[in-house]
Amino acid sequence: DRPDKWVEIKESFECRHGIPQIVGAIDGTHVPVAIPANDNWKGYINRKSWASIVFQCVVDGEGNFRNVSHTYGAFVSVTGMY
């Protein structure tokens, strides 16, 4: 929400990593979970056939977390998150 903060983050990425015009790096991972006891367990089975939830994180140029999100089931693909 603060334009000056975006400029600061862009400068940090370029200074530390040599990459211009970047305000965040995104990555995600599947975190294994025990299959829930109720009938909603099918939503937790990922494409590799094991139960997980998906965590996605965005970091700034200094590696500080700027956003962390998750799904309640593994059925959301990475392309469906954007």
Tab-separated table of C-alpha atoms in Angstrom:
chain	number	residue	atom	x	y	z
A	1	ASP	CA	0.000	0.000	0.000
A	2	ARG	CA	3.025	2.280	0.346
A	3	PRO	CA	4.745	3.031	-2.996
A	4	ASP	CA	8.019	3.875	-1.219
A	5	LYS	CA	8.118	0.372	0.287
A	6	TRP	CA	7.822	-1.235	-3.165
A	7	VAL	CA	10.749	0.872	-4.397
A	8	GLU	CA	12.798	-0.163	-1.348
A	9	ILE	CA	12.072	-3.876	-1.981
A	10	LYS	CA	12.959	-3.562	-5.698
A	11	GLU	CA	16.242	-1.856	-4.807
A	12	SER	CA	17.017	-4.596	-2.284
A	13	PHE	CA	16.554	-7.368	-4.874
A	14	GLU	CA	18.738	-5.593	-7.404
A	15	CYS	CA	21.467	-4.732	-4.882
A	16	ARG	CA	21.626	-8.148	-3.194
A	17	HIS	CA	20.844	-10.450	-6.118
A	18	GLY	CA	21.444	-8.418	-9.290
A	19	ILE	CA	17.839	-8.848	-10.425
A	20	PRO	CA	16.054	-5.604	-11.404
A	21	GLN	CA	12.315	-4.850	-11.076
A	22	ILE	CA	11.503	-7.679	-8.619
A	23	VAL	CA	9.292	-7.144	-5.549
A	24	GLY	CA	8.948	-10.736	-4.328
A	25	ALA	CA	10.050	-14.326	-4.801
A	26	ILE	CA	7.319	-16.981	-4.597
A	27	ASP	CA	7.631	-20.648	-3.748
A	28	GLY	CA	5.351	-23.333	-2.448
A	29	THR	CA	5.451	-26.809	-1.014
A	30	HIS	CA	3.195	-29.687	-0.054
A	31	VAL	CA	3.232	-30.442	3.676
A	32	PRO	CA	2.227	-34.033	4.531
A	33	VAL	CA	-0.776	-34.433	6.843
A	34	ALA	CA	-2.543	-37.370	8.438
A	35	ILE	CA	-5.713	-38.212	6.530
A	36	PRO	CA	-8.640	-36.509	8.320
A	37	ALA	CA	-11.085	-38.858	10.026
A	38	ASN	CA	-14.221	-37.392	8.414
A	39	ASP	CA	-15.482	-37.868	4.857
A	40	ASN	CA	-13.629	-34.792	3.555
A	41	TRP	CA	-10.260	-36.552	3.252
A	42	LYS	CA	-10.365	-36.833	-0.561
A	43	GLY	CA	-9.687	-33.100	-0.888
A	44	TYR	CA	-6.334	-33.582	0.836
A	45	ILE	CA	-4.964	-36.156	-1.621
A	46	ASN	CA	-2.474	-34.471	-3.963
A	47	ARG	CA	-1.486	-35.428	-7.503
A	48	LYS	CA	1.108	-37.878	-6.140
A	49	SER	CA	-1.599	-39.731	-4.164
A	50	TRP	CA	-0.663	-38.699	-0.625
A	51	ALA	CA	-2.435	-36.343	1.787
A	52	SER	CA	-1.053	-32.810	2.066
A	53	ILE	CA	-1.810	-29.131	2.402
A	54	VAL	CA	-0.134	-26.544	0.180
A	55	PHE	CA	1.853	-23.649	1.640
A	56	GLN	CA	2.906	-20.724	-0.534
A	57	CYS	CA	5.289	-17.997	0.649
A	58	VAL	CA	6.481	-14.677	-0.776
A	59	VAL	CA	9.786	-13.192	0.412
A	60	ASP	CA	11.412	-9.822	-0.211
A	61	GLY	CA	15.023	-9.199	-1.299
A	62	GLU	CA	16.328	-9.773	2.219
A	63	GLY	CA	14.484	-13.081	2.657
A	64	ASN	CA	11.791	-11.665	4.947
A	65	PHE	CA	8.391	-13.319	4.630
A	66	ARG	CA	5.878	-10.869	3.145
A	67	ASN	CA	3.007	-13.297	2.616
A	68	VAL	CA	2.233	-16.857	3.679
A	69	SER	CA	-0.882	-18.694	2.533
A	70	HIS	CA	-2.181	-22.248	2.514
A	71	THR	CA	-4.986	-24.380	1.203
A	72	TYR	CA	-7.180	-26.647	3.282
A	73	GLY	CA	-6.814	-29.424	0.733
A	74	ALA	CA	-4.151	-30.400	-1.767
A	75	PHE	CA	-6.500	-30.409	-4.742
A	76	VAL	CA	-5.545	-26.824	-5.758
A	77	SER	CA	-2.820	-26.900	-8.384
A	78	VAL	CA	-0.033	-24.315	-8.456
A	79	THR	CA	-1.504	-22.796	-11.627
A	80	GLY	CA	-4.849	-22.472	-9.857
A	81	MET	CA	-3.318	-20.323	-7.132
A	82	TYR	CA	-2.533	-17.329	-9.351
